[in-house]
Coordinates of C-alpha atoms in Angstrom, one line a residue:
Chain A
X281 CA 0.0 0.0 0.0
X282 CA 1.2 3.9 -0.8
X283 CA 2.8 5.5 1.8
X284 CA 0.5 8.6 2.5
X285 CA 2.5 11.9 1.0
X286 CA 3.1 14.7 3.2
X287 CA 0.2 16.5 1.8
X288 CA -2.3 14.2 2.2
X289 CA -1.3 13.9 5.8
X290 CA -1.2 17.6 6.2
X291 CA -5.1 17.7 5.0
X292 CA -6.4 14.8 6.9
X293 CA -5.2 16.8 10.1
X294 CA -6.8 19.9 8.9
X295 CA -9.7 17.9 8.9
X296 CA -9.0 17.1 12.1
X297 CA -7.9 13.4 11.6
X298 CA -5.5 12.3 14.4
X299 CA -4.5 9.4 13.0
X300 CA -3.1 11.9 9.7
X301 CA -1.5 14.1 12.2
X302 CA 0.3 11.5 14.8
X303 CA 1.6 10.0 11.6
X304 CA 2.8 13.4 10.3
X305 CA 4.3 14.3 13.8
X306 CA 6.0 10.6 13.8
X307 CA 7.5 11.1 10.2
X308 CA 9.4 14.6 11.7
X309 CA 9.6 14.0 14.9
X310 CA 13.6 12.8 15.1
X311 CA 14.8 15.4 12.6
X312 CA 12.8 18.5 14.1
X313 CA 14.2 17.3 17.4
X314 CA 17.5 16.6 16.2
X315 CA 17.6 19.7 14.9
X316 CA 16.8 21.6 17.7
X317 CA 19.4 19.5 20.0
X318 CA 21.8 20.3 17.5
X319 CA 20.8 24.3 17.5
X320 CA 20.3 23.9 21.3
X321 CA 23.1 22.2 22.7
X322 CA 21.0 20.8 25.3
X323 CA 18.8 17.5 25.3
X324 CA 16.1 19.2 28.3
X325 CA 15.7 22.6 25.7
X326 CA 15.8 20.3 22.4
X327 CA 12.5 18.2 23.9
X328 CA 10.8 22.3 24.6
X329 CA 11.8 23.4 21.4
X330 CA 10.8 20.8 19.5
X331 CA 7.3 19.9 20.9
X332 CA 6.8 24.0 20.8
X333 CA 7.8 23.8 17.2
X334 CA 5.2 20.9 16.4
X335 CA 2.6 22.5 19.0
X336 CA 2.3 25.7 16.8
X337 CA 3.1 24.3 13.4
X338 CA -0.1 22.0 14.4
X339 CA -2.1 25.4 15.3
X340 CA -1.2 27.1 12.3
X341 CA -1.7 24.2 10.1
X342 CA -4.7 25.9 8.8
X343 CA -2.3 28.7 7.0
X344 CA -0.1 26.4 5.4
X345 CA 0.1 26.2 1.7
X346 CA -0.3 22.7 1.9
X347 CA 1.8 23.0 -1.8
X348 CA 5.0 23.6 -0.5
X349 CA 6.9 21.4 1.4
X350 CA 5.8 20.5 5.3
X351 CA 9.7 19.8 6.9
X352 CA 11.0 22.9 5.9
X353 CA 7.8 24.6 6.8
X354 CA 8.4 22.7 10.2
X355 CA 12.2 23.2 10.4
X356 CA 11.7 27.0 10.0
X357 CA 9.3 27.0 13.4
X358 CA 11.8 24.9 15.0
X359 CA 14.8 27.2 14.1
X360 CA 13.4 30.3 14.8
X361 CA 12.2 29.0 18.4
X362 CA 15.5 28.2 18.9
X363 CA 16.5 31.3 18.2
X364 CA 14.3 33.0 20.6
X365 CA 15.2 30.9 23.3
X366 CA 18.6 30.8 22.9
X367 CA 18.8 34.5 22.4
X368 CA 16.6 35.0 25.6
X369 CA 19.1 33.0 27.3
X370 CA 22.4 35.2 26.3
X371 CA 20.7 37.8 27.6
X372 CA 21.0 36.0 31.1
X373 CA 25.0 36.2 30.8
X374 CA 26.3 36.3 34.1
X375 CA 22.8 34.5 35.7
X376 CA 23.1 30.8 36.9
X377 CA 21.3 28.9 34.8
X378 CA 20.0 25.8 35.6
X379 CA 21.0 23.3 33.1
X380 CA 24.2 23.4 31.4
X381 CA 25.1 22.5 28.3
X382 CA 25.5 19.0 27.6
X383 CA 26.3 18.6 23.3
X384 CA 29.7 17.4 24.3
X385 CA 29.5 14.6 26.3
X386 CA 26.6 13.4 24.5
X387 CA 28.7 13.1 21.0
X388 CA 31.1 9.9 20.8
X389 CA 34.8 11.1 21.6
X390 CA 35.6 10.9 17.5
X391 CA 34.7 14.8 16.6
X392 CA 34.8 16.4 19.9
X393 CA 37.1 18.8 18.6
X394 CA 34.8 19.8 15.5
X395 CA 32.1 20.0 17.7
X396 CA 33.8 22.4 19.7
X397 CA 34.4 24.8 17.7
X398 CA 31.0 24.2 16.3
X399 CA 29.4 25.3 19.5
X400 CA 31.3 28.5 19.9
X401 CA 30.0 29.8 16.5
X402 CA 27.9 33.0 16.3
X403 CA 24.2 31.8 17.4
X404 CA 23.1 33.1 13.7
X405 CA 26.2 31.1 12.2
X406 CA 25.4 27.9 14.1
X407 CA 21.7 27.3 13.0
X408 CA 22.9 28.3 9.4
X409 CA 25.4 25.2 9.6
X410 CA 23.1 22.9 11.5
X411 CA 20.3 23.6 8.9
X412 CA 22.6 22.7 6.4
X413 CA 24.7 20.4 7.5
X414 CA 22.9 18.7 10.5
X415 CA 19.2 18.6 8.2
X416 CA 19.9 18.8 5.1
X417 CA 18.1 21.4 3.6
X418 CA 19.6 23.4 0.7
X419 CA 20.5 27.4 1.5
X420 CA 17.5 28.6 -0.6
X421 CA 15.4 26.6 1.9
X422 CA 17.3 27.7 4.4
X423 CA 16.7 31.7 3.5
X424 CA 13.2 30.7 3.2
X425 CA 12.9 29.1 6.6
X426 CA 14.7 32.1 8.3
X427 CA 13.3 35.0 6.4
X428 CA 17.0 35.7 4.6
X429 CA 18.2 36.4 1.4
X430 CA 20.1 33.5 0.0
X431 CA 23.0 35.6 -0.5
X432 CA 23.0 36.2 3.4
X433 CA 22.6 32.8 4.1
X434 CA 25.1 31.7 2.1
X435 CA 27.9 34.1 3.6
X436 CA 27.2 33.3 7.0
X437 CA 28.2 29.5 5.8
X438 CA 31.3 30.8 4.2
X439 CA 32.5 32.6 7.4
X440 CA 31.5 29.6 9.5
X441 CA 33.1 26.8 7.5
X442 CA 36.1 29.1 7.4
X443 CA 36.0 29.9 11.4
X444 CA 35.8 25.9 11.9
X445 CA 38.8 25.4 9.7
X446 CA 40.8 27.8 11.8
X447 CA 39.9 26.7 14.7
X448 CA 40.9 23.0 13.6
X449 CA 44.0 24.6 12.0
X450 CA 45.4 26.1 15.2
X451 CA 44.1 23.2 17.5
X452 CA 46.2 20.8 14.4
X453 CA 49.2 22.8 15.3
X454 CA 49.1 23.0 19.1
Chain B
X214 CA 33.1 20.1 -4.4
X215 CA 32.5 19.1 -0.4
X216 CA 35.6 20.4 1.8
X217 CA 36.8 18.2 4.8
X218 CA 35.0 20.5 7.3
X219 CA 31.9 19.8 5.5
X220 CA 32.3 15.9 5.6
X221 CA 33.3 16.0 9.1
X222 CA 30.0 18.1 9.7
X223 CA 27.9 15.6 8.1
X224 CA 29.5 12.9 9.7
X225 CA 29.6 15.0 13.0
X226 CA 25.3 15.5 12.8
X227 CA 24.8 12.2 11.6
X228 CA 26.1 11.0 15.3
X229 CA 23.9 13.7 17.0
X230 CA 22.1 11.2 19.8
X231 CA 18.1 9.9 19.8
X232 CA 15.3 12.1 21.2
X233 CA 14.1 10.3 24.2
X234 CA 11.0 8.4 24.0
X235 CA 9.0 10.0 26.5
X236 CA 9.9 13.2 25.3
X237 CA 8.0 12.7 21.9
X238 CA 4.8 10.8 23.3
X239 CA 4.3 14.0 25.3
X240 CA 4.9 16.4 22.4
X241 CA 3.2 14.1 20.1
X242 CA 0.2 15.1 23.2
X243 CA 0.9 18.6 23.1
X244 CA 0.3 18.8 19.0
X245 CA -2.8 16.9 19.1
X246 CA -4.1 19.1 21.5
X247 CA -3.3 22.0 19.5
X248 CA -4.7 20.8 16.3
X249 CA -7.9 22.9 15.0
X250 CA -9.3 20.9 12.6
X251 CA -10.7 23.2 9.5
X252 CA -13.7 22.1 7.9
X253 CA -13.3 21.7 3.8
X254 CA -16.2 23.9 2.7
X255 CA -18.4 21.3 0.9
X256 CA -21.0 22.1 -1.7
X257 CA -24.0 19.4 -0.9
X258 CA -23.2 19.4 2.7
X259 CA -23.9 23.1 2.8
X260 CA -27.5 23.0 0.6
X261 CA -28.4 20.2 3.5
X262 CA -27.3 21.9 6.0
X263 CA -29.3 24.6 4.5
X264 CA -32.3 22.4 3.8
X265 CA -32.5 21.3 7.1
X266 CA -32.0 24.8 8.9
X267 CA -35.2 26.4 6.6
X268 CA -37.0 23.1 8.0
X269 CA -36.4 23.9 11.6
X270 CA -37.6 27.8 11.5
X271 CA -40.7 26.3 9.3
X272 CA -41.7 24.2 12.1
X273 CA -40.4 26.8 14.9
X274 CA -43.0 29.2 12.9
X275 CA -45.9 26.3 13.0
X276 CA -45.0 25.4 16.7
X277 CA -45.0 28.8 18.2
X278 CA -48.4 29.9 15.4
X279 CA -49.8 27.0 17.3
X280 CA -48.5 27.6 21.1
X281 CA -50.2 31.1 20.4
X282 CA -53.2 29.3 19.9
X283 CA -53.4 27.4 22.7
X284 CA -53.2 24.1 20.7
X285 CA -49.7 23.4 21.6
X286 CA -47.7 23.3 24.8
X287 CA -44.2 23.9 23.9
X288 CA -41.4 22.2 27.0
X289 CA -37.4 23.4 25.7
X290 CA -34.8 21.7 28.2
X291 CA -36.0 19.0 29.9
X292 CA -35.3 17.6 33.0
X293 CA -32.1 15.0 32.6
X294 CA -30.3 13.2 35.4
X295 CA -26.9 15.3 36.2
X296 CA -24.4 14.5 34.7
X297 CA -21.4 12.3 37.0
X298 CA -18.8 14.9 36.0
X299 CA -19.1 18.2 35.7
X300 CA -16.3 20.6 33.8
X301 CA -14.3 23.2 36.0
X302 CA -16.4 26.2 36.0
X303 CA -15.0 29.7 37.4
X304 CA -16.0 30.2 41.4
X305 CA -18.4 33.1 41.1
X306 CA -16.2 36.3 41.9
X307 CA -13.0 34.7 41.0
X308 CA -10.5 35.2 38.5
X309 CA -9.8 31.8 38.1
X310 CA -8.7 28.6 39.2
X311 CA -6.5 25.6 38.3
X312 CA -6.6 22.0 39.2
X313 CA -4.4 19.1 38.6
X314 CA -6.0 16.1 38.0
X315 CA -4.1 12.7 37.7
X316 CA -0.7 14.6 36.4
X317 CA -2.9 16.4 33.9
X318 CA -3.7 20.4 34.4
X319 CA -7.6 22.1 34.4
X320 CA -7.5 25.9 34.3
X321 CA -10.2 28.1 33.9
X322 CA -10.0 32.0 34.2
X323 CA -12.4 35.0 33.8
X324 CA -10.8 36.4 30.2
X325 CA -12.2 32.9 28.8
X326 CA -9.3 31.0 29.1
X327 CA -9.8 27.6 29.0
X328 CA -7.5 24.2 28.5
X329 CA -8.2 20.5 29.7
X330 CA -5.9 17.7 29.7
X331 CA -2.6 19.0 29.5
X332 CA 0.1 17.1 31.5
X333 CA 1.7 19.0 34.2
X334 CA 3.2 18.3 37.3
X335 CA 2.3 22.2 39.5
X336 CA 1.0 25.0 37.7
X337 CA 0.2 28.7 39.1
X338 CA -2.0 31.8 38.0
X339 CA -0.3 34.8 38.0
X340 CA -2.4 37.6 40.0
X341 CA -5.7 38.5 38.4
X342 CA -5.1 35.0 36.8
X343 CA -4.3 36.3 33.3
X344 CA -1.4 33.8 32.9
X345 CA -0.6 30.1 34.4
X346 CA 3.1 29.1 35.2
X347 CA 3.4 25.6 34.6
X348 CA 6.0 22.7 35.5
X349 CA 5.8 19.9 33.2
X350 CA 8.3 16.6 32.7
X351 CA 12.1 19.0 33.0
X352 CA 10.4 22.6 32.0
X353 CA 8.4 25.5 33.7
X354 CA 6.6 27.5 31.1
X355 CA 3.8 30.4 30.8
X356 CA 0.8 30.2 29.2
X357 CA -1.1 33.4 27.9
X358 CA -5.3 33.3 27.6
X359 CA -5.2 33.0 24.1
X360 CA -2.7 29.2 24.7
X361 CA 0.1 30.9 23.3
X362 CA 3.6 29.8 25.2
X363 CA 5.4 33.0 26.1
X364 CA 8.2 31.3 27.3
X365 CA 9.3 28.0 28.6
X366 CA 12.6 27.0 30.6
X367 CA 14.3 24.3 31.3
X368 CA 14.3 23.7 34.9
X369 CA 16.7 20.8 35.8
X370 CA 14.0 18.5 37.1
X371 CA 10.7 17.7 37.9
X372 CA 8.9 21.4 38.9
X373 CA 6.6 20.3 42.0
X374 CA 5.8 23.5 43.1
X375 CA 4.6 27.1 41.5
X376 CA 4.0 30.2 43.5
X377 CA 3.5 33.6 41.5
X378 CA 4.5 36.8 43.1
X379 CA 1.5 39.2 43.8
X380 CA 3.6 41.6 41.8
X381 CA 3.7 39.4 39.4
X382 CA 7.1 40.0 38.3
X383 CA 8.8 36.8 40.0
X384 CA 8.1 33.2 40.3
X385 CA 8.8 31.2 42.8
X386 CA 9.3 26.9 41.9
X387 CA 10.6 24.2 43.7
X388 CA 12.2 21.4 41.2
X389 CA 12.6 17.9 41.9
X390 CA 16.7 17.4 41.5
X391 CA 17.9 13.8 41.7
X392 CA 18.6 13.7 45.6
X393 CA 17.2 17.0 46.9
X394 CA 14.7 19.7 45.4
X395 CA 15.8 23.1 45.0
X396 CA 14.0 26.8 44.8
X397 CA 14.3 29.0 42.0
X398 CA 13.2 32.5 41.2
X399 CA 12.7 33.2 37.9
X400 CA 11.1 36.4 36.4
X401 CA 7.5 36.1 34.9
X402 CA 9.2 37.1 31.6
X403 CA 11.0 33.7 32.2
X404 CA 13.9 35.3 32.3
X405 CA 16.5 35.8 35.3
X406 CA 16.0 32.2 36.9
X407 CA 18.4 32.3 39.8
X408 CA 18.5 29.3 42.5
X409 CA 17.3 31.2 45.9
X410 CA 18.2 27.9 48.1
X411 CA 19.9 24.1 47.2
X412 CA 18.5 22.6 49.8
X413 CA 14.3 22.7 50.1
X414 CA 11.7 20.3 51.1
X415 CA 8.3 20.0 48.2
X416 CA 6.3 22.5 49.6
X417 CA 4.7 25.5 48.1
X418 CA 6.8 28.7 48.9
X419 CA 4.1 31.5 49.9
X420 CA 4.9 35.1 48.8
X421 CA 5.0 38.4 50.9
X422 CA 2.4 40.9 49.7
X423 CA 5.0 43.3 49.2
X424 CA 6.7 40.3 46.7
X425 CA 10.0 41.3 48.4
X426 CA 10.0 38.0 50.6
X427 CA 8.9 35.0 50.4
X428 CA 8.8 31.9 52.7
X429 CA 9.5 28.6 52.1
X430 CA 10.7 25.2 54.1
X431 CA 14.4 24.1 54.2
X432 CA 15.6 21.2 53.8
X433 CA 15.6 20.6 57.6
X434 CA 12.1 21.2 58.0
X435 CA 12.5 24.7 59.2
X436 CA 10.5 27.6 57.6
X437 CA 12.5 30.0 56.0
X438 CA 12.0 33.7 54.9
X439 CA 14.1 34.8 52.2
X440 CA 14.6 38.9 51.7
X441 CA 15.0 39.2 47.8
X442 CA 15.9 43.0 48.4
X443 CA 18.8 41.9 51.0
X444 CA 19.3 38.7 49.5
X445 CA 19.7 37.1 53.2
X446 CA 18.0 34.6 54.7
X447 CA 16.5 34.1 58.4
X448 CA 14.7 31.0 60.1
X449 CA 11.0 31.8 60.9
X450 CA 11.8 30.0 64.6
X451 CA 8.5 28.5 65.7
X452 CA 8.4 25.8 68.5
X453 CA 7.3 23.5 66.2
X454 CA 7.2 19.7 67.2
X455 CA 7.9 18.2 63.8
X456 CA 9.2 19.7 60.9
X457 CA 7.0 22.5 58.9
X458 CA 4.7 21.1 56.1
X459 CA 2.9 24.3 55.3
X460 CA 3.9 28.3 55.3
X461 CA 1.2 30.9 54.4
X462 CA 1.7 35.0 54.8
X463 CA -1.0 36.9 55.9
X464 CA -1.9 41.0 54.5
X465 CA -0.2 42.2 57.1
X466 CA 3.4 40.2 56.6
X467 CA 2.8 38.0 59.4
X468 CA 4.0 34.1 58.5
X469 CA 1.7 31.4 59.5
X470 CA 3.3 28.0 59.7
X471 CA 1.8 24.6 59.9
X472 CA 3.4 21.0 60.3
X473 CA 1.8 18.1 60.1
X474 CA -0.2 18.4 63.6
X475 CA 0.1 22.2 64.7
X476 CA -0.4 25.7 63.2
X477 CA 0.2 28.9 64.3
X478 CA 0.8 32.4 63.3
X479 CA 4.0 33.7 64.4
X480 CA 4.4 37.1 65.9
X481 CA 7.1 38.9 68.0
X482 CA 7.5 36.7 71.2
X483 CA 4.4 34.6 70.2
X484 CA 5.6 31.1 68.0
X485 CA 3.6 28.4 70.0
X486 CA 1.8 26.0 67.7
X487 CA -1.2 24.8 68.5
X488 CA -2.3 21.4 68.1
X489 CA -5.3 20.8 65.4
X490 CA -5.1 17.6 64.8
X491 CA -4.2 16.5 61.0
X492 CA -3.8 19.3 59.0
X493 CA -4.3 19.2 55.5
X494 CA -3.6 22.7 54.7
X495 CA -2.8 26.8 55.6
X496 CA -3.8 29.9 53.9
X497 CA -5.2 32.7 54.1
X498 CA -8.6 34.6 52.7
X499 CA -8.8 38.5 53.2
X500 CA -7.6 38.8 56.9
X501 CA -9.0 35.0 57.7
X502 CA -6.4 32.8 58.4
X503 CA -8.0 29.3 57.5
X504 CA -6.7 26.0 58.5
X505 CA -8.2 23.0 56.6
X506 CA -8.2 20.1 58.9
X507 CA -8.2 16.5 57.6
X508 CA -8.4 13.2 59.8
X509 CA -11.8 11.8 60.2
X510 CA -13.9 14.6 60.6
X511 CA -12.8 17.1 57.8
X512 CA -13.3 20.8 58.3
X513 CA -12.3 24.4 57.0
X514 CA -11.4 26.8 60.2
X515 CA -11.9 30.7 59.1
X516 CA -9.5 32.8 61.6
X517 CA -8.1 31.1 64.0
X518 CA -9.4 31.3 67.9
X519 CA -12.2 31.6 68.1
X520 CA -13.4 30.3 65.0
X521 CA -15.5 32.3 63.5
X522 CA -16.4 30.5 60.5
X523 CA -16.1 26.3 59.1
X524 CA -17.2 24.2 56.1
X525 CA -17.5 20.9 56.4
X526 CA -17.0 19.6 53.1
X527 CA -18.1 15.8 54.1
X528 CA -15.3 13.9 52.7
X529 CA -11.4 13.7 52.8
X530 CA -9.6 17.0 51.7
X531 CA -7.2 16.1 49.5
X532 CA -5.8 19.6 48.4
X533 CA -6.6 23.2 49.7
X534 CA -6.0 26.4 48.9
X535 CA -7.0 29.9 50.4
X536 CA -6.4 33.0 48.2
X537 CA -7.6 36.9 47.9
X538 CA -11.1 36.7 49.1
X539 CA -11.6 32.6 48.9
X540 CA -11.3 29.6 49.8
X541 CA -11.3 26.1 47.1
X542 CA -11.3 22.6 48.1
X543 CA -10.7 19.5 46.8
X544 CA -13.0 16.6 48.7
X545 CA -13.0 13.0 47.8
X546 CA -16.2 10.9 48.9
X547 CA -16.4 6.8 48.4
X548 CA -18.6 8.9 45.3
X549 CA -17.0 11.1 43.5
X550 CA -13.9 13.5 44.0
X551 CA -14.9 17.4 43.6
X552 CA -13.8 20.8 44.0
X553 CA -15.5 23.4 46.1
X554 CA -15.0 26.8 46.8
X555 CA -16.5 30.3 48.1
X556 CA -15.5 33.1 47.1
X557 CA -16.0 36.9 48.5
X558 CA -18.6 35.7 50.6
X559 CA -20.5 33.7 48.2
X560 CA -22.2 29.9 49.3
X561 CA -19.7 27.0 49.1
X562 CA -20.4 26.0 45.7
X563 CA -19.1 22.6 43.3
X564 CA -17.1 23.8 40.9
X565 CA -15.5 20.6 39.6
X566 CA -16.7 16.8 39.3
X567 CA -14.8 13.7 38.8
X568 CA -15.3 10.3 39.3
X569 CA -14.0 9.0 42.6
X570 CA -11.2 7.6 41.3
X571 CA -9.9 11.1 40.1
X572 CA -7.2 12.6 42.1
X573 CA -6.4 16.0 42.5
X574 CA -2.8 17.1 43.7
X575 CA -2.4 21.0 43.3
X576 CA -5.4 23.4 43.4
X577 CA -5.4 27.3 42.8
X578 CA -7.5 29.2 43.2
X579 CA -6.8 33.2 41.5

């Protein structure tokens, strides 16, 4: 039997089918949380960020061009709440904060270095790299998902492929 | 052409770990809950709906020509058993309330707020109840009327208990840490979470009025009053047999303490408890101090000695909470399990019904 497409899931739960929209939220799921761990940093803000992410793509399901894509649609909420939380949090600089940060010891030993320098990219930077790099999705989706021109988009991968390569340069010759 | 950094990227994401199941099967909750289904405008659905609709005003028309008449005596609503359970409904002069009910959180408040079902381990209504803090699985997060999130937190740990200042620019929360639970203050912006105290026991912490103190119990059973101006601490010293279970401040900045046995209100030279028997809960309503008593013969004290006021609710009180100008109550019979509660002066009035298996473990009332 035919998998259901995307867009047939994304009208049954308009319809208000839950068995449509459990099996869209199952078929995302891992990459929109994936996507905000890698974003995040943390495993406790990925699980908020990506259940606020499916919480309001699911409200606003009634708006979407059911067209175009659903994941970068998705990825898009996910990123920018990211963002938001993330950039609510640097405000707190010199505030304790009760979970720390836990990317490194959750990765294997093998890229630690990478990831690293990774996580002390730009906040704007990072989710440019992680969209790309960590789901997939091309820079023109990207721009789209984060309001940007491509052009933007694809400098801010430049500069952050060429501030990994530094880092991993210098840390090569220490 | 892919550089090295780029392949060790992919390779790097690729190892990124597995969400955790839980994690999903309550997200996967939080989505359905959200979805508003949209109905796809249909052509001969819509000339039956509009068939049937002209049908109904015909006979209306006939029915009421006839009524006028005398020929036809027309009965609208009638008389059905009631029903076992009964939605929350808002306590008549309140600006609202909030139940949990088997892990999952009830709120209803006067803008029209309503939400059912949501898991959640403590929740909160800020004064006039136009927002509800609440702890759920490792977060603490606001709601706003309209179910938007305005923010959410992680908190470290399970958040078991929510106090809102009655300035409502801080939070209070106690979260569940793997040996110990801690206290926190965090703004109602969500912002500016700072950990007040290491070392607490689960009990709600109950603001000053002036939302520059607040009290809460430490670790060693003691209650504590923390000065948020002078960021110092002092023990609330009561003579206290067992260790505090309950604090409550009164309008005028007095601390009432209760353990599991004794309450009193401390004052200057004056901290004997007295004994009331099993208490089940401390708070206070306008410048009532009320004491809900549990043990075999349940009973809400208004004021302390004498007693002015009591309502006997006629079953076990299994959570309690006294706030502004009322009282709410949850009571659980061999029947059913309810909420009750009087507010500004109004009668005692069920508010909430559940079958008797329901339990309800944090009640606000706003």
């Amino acid at each position: 039997m035919r998998e259901p497409s995307d867009r047939d899931l994304v009208r049954g739960a308009r319809r208000g089918d839950r068995e449509a929209a459990a099996a869209l939220f199952r078929r995302y799921w891992r990459d929109a949380w994936r996507a905000a761990y890698a974003i995040t940093g943390r495993r406790s803000l990925a699980d908020d960020v990506a259940a606020d992410g499916f919480e309001r793509a699911f409200t606003a399901l009634g708006r979407f061009d059911d067209r175009r894509p659903f994941g970068p649609w998705l990825h898009r909420i996910v990123a920018n709440r990211a963002l938001d939380l993330l950039r609510a949090e640097r405000r707190l600089s010199d505030e304790e904060l009760p979970d720390t940060p836990d990317l490194a010891p959750a990765h294997g030993a093998g890229d630690r270095s990478l990831l690293a320098s990774v996580a002390e990219l730009q906040l704007e930077r990072r989710v440019v790299v992680v969209l790309r790099y960590g789901v997939g999705m091309t820079p023109k989706q990207i721009a789209d998902a984060l309001d940007l021109p491509v052009g933007t988009v694809n400098s801010r991968l430049a500069r952050a492929l060429e501030q990994l390569r530094e880092s991993l340069e210098v840390e090569h010759v220490e | 052409m892919s550089s090295e950094v780029e392949r060790r990227l992919e390779g790097l994401f690729a190892e990124a770990p597995e969400p955790d199941p839980g994690a999903g099967e309550e997200a996967l909750h939080r989505a359905l809950h959200a979805l508003q289904p949209v109905a796809a405008p249909r052509r001969g659905l819509r000339a039956a709906v509009l068939a049937f609709a002209t049908a109904v005003i015909l006979l209306v028309i006939a029915a009421g020509s006839l009524a006028a008449a005398g020929a036809l005596h027309v009965s609208i609503g009638a008389r059905a058993k009631p029903p076992t359970t009964i939605q929350l409904t808002l306590p008549r002069g309140a600006n609202g309330i909030a139940a949990i009910v088997d892990g999952r959180l009830s709120v209803v408040t006067k803008s029209g707020f309503r939400l059912q079902g949501l898991p959640a381990s403590a929740a909160a209504l800020s004064p006039h109840a136009l927002y509800v803090a609440v702890g759920n699985r490792n977060s603490i997060f606001a709601m706003a009327p309209d179910g938007r999130r305005p923010w959410s937190r992680p908190a470290g740990g399970r958040v078991v208990a929510i106090a809102w200042a009655p300035d409502a620019i801080r939070i209070a929360y106690v979260v569940h840490l793997r040996h110990r639970f801690a206290l926190h203050v965090i703004w109602g912006t969500g912002t500016h979470d700072t950990v007040i105290d290491r070392s607490v026991r689960a009990v709600r912490p109950s603001w000053r009025r002036d939302s520059l103190a607040l009290a809460y119990v430490g670790a060693g059973g003691k209650a504590i009053v923390y000065d948020l101006a002078h960021q110092t601490r002092s023990v609330a010293h009561s003579r206290a047999r067992g260790a505090v279970e309950g604090v409550a401040f009164a309008p005028g900045n007095l601390l009432a303490v209760a353990t599991d046995s004794e309450v009193g209100v401390l004052r200057r030279g004056l901290n004997q408890l007295q004994d009331h028997g099993q208490i089940a809960g401390i708070g206070w309503t306008g410048r009532w101090f009320a004491v809900a008593h549990g043990g075999a013969h349940p009973v809400v004290w208004l004021t302390m000695n004498p007693h002015l006021g009591q309502i006997r609710p006629g079953g076990t009180i299994d959570a309690f909470d006294a706030e502004g100008h009322g009282i709410a109550l949850a009571v659980s019979t061999p029947n059913s399990t309810r909420v009750i509660a009087a507010v500004s002066g109004d009668n005692v009035r069920t508010v909430f019904q559940l079958p008797r298996q329901a339990a309800i473990s944090d009640l606000q009332l706003g």
